[in-house]
XYZ file of C-alpha atoms in Angstrom:
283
model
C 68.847 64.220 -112.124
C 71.777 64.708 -110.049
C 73.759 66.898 -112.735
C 70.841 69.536 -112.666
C 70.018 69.614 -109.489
C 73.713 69.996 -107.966
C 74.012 72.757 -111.113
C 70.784 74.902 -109.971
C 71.904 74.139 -106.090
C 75.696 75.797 -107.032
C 75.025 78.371 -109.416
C 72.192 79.723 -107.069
C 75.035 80.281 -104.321
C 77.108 81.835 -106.880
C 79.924 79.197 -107.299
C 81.297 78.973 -110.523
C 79.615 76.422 -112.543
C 77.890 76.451 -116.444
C 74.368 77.414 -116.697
C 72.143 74.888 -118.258
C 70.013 76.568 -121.192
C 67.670 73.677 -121.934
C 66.263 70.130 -121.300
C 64.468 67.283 -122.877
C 64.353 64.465 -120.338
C 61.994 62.055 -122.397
C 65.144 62.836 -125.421
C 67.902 62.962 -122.891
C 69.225 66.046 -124.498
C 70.702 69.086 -122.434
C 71.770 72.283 -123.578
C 74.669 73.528 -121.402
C 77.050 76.236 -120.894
C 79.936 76.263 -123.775
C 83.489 76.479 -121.143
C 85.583 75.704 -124.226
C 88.664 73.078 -123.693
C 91.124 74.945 -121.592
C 91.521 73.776 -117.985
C 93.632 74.405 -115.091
C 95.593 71.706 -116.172
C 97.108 73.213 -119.814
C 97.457 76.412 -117.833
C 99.575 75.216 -115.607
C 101.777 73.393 -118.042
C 101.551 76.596 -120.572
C 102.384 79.355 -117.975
C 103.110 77.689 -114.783
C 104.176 80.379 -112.136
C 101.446 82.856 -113.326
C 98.820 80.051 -113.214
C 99.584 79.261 -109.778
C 99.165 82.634 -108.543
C 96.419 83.833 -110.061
C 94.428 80.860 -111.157
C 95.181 79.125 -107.967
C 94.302 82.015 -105.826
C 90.729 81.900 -107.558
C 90.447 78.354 -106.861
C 91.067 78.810 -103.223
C 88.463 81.774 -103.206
C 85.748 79.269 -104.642
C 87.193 76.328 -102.394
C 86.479 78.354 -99.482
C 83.190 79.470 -100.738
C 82.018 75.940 -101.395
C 83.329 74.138 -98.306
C 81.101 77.016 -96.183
C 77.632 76.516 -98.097
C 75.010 75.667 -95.629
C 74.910 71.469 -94.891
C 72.281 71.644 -92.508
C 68.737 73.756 -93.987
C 69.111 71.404 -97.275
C 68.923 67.939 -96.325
C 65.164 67.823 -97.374
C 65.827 69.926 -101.016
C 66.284 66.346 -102.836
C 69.960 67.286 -103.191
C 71.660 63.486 -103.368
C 74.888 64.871 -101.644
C 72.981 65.759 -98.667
C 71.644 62.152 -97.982
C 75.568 60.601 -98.968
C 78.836 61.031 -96.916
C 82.281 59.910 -97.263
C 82.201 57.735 -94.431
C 83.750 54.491 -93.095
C 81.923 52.211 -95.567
C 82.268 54.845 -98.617
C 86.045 55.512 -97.522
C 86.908 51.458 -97.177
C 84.871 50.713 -100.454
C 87.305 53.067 -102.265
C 90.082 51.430 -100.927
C 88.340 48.019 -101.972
C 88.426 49.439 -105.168
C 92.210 49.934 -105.539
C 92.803 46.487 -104.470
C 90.931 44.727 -107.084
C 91.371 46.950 -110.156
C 94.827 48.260 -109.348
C 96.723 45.405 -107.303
C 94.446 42.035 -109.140
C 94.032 43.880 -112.225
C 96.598 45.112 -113.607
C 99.304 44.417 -111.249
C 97.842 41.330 -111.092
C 99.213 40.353 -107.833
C 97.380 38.163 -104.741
C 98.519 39.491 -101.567
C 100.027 37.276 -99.159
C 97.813 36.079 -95.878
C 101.020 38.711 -93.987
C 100.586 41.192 -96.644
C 97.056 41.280 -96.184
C 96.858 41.767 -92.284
C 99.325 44.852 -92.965
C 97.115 46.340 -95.536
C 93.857 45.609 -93.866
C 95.238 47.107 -90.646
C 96.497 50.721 -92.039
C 92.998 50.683 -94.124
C 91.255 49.992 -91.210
C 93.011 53.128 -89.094
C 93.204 55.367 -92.055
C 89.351 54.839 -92.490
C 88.157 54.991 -89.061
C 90.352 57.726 -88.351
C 88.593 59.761 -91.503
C 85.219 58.656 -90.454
C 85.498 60.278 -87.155
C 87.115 63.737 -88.159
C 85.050 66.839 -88.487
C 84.036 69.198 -90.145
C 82.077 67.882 -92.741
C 81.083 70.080 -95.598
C 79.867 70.023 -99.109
C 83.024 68.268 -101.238
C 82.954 68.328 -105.062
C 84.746 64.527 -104.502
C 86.650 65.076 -107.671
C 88.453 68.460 -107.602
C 91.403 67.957 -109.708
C 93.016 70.224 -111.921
C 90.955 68.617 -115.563
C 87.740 69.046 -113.876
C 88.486 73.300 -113.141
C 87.868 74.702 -116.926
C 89.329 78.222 -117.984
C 87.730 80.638 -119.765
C 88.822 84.626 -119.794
C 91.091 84.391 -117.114
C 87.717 82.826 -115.007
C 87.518 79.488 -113.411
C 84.373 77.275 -113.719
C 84.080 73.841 -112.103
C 82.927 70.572 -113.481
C 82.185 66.936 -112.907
C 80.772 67.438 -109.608
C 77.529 65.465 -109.779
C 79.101 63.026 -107.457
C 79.496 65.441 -105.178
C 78.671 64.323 -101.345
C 79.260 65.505 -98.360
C 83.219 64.965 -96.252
C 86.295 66.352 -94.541
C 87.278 69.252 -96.428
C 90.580 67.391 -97.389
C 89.051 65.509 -99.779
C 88.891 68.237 -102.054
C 92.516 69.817 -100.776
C 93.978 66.257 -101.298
C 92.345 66.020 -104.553
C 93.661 69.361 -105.851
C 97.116 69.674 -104.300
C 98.152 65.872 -104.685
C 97.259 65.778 -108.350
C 97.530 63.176 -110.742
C 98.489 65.266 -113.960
C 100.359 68.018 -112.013
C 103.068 67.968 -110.058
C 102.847 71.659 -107.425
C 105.649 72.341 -105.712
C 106.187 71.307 -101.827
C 105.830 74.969 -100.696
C 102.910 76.170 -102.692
C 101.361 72.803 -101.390
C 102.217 74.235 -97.943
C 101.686 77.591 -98.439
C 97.866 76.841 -99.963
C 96.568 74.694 -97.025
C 98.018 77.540 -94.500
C 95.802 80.330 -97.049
C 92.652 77.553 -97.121
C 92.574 76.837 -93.202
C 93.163 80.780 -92.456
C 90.339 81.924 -94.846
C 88.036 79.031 -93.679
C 88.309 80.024 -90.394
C 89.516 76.362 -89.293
C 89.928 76.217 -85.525
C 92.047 72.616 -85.469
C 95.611 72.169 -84.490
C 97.749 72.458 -87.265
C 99.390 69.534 -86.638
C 96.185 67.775 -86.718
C 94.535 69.425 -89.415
C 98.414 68.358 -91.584
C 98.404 65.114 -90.543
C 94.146 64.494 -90.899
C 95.308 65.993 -94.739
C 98.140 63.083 -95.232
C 95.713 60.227 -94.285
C 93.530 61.334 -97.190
C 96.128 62.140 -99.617
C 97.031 58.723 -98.818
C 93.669 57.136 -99.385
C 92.428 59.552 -102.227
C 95.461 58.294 -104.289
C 94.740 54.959 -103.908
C 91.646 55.491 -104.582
C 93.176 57.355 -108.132
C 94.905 54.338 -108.397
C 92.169 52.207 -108.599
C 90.950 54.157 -111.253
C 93.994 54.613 -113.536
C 94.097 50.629 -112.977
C 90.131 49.871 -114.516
C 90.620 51.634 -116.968
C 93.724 49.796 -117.507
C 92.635 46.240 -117.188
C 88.720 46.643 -117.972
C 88.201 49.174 -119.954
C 91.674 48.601 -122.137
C 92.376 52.511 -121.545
C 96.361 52.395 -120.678
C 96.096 56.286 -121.070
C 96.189 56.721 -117.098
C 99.136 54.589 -116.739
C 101.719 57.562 -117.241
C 100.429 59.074 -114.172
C 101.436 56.541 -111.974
C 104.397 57.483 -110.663
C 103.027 60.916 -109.930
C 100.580 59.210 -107.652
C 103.250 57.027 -106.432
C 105.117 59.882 -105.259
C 102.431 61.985 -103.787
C 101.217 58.853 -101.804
C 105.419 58.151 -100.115
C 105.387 61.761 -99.555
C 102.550 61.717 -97.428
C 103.515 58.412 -95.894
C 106.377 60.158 -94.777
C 104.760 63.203 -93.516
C 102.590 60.871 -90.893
C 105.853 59.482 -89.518
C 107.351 62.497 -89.282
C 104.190 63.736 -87.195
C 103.499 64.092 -83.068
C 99.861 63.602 -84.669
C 99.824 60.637 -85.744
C 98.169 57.540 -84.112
C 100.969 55.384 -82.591
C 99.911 52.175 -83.787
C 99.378 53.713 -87.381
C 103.034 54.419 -87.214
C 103.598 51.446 -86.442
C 101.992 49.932 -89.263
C 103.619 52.233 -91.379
C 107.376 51.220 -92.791
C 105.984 47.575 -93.530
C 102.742 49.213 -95.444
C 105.584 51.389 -97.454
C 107.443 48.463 -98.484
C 104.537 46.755 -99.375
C 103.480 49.359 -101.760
C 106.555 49.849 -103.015
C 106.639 46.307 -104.471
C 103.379 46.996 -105.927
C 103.596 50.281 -107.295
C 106.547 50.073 -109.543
């Protein structure tokens, strides 16, 4: 079981995560940790400034922590997110995924054969881009703010049975571009500067920024593609609010990897007609 495994791997390297007490496979019954229903999320909205520095600066610590555990004695433990990666394939798939259940699902929109070969060619450099990046470390592939519970001041984490190994930005981009909060620019800025010092992270900062955009960019699609299934298959319009949010995240980043020496020049190149584009589609 992924869930159990990932929990005993975790909580035996001292990250943050709730014990399990008790389980009957054969009943499918598991006794877990009680976190309560508090996450980072309501802090932030209850008691924003104090949230982000001290709730925030625990998250880092464990970020850290995480991103360092050991990727290469454990490949043979059974773990599943030693034997999966987020590579070309995984990365592409996810952006296959916000195309049909965001842009033919709820938008419900065909791109155009032009609109297509514009898409398909910032994908493509986004994605092989990605795939080529180091380092790779132990990601928790879904570390947003309603997945980091709260409970006496503590943080625990949850939801990370998916996790799998990647770029540590997957992570960053997940946390700091966030769906149901909106950080501001320079704690955004401030956080990656605290995460790459801490982490010991030897590449450029220019590079390490603009390697962070181009998975911003694809993580919100990705986020996107989510919101939009649950839209248009799962009749769950809940997600749709956060939309914009998403939308915004995604321009600022766009504009971050023009703005960059970093950045591939035929990616920028790519780049205005890929904004418009989206900004047809993402109203």
């Amino acid at each position: 079981d992924p869930y159990t495994l990932t929990t005993e791997f975790l909580e035996d390297r001292n990250i943050p995560v709730p014990s399990i007490y008790a389980t009957s496979p054969d009943e499918g019954v598991m006794i877990i940790e009680d976190l309560g229903d508090r996450s980072l999320q309501d802090c932030y909205h209850e008691n924003r400034c104090d949230t982000m520095q001290v709730l925030y600066g625990q998250v880092l610590d464990v970020l850290v922590s995480m991103h360092r555990l050991d990727t290469t004695d454990n490949k043979q433990s059974g773990l599943p997110a030693f034997k999966l990666r987020f590579d070309y394939e995984k990365l592409m798939w996810e952006l296959d995924f916000f195309n049909k259940h965001f842009v033919n699902g709820h938008c419900n929109y065909s791109l155009s054969d032009t609109e297509q070969k514009v898409q398909d060619k910032v994908f493509q450099s986004i994605c092989s881009t990605l795939d080529q990046e180091k380092p790779l470390v132990f990601t928790h592939r879904d570390f947003h703010c309603r997945n980091i519970m709260v409970r006496d001041e503590r943080i625990y984490l949850i939801d990370f049975q998916d996790a799998r190994l990647g770029l540590p930005e997957y992570d960053l981009a997940s946390l700091l571009r966030d769906a149901y909060v909106k950080l501001p620019e320079t704690f955004i800025e401030g956080f990656l500067e605290d995460y790459y010092k801490e982490s010991g992270d030897s590449r450029h900062p220019e590079h390490r920024r603009m390697v962070f955009s181009l998975m911003a960019v694809q993580r919100n699609l990705k986020a996107l593609g989510t919101f939009g299934y649950q839209a248009s298959v799962k009749n769950n319009p809940f997600y749709i609010q956060f939309v914009g949010i998403l939308k915004g995240h995604i321009n600022k980043e766009i504009d971050m990897l023009m703005e960059s020496p970093a950045t591939d020049a035929n990616l920028r190149r790519s780049i205005p007609d890929f904004k418009l584009l989206l900004d047809e589609l993402i109203a």
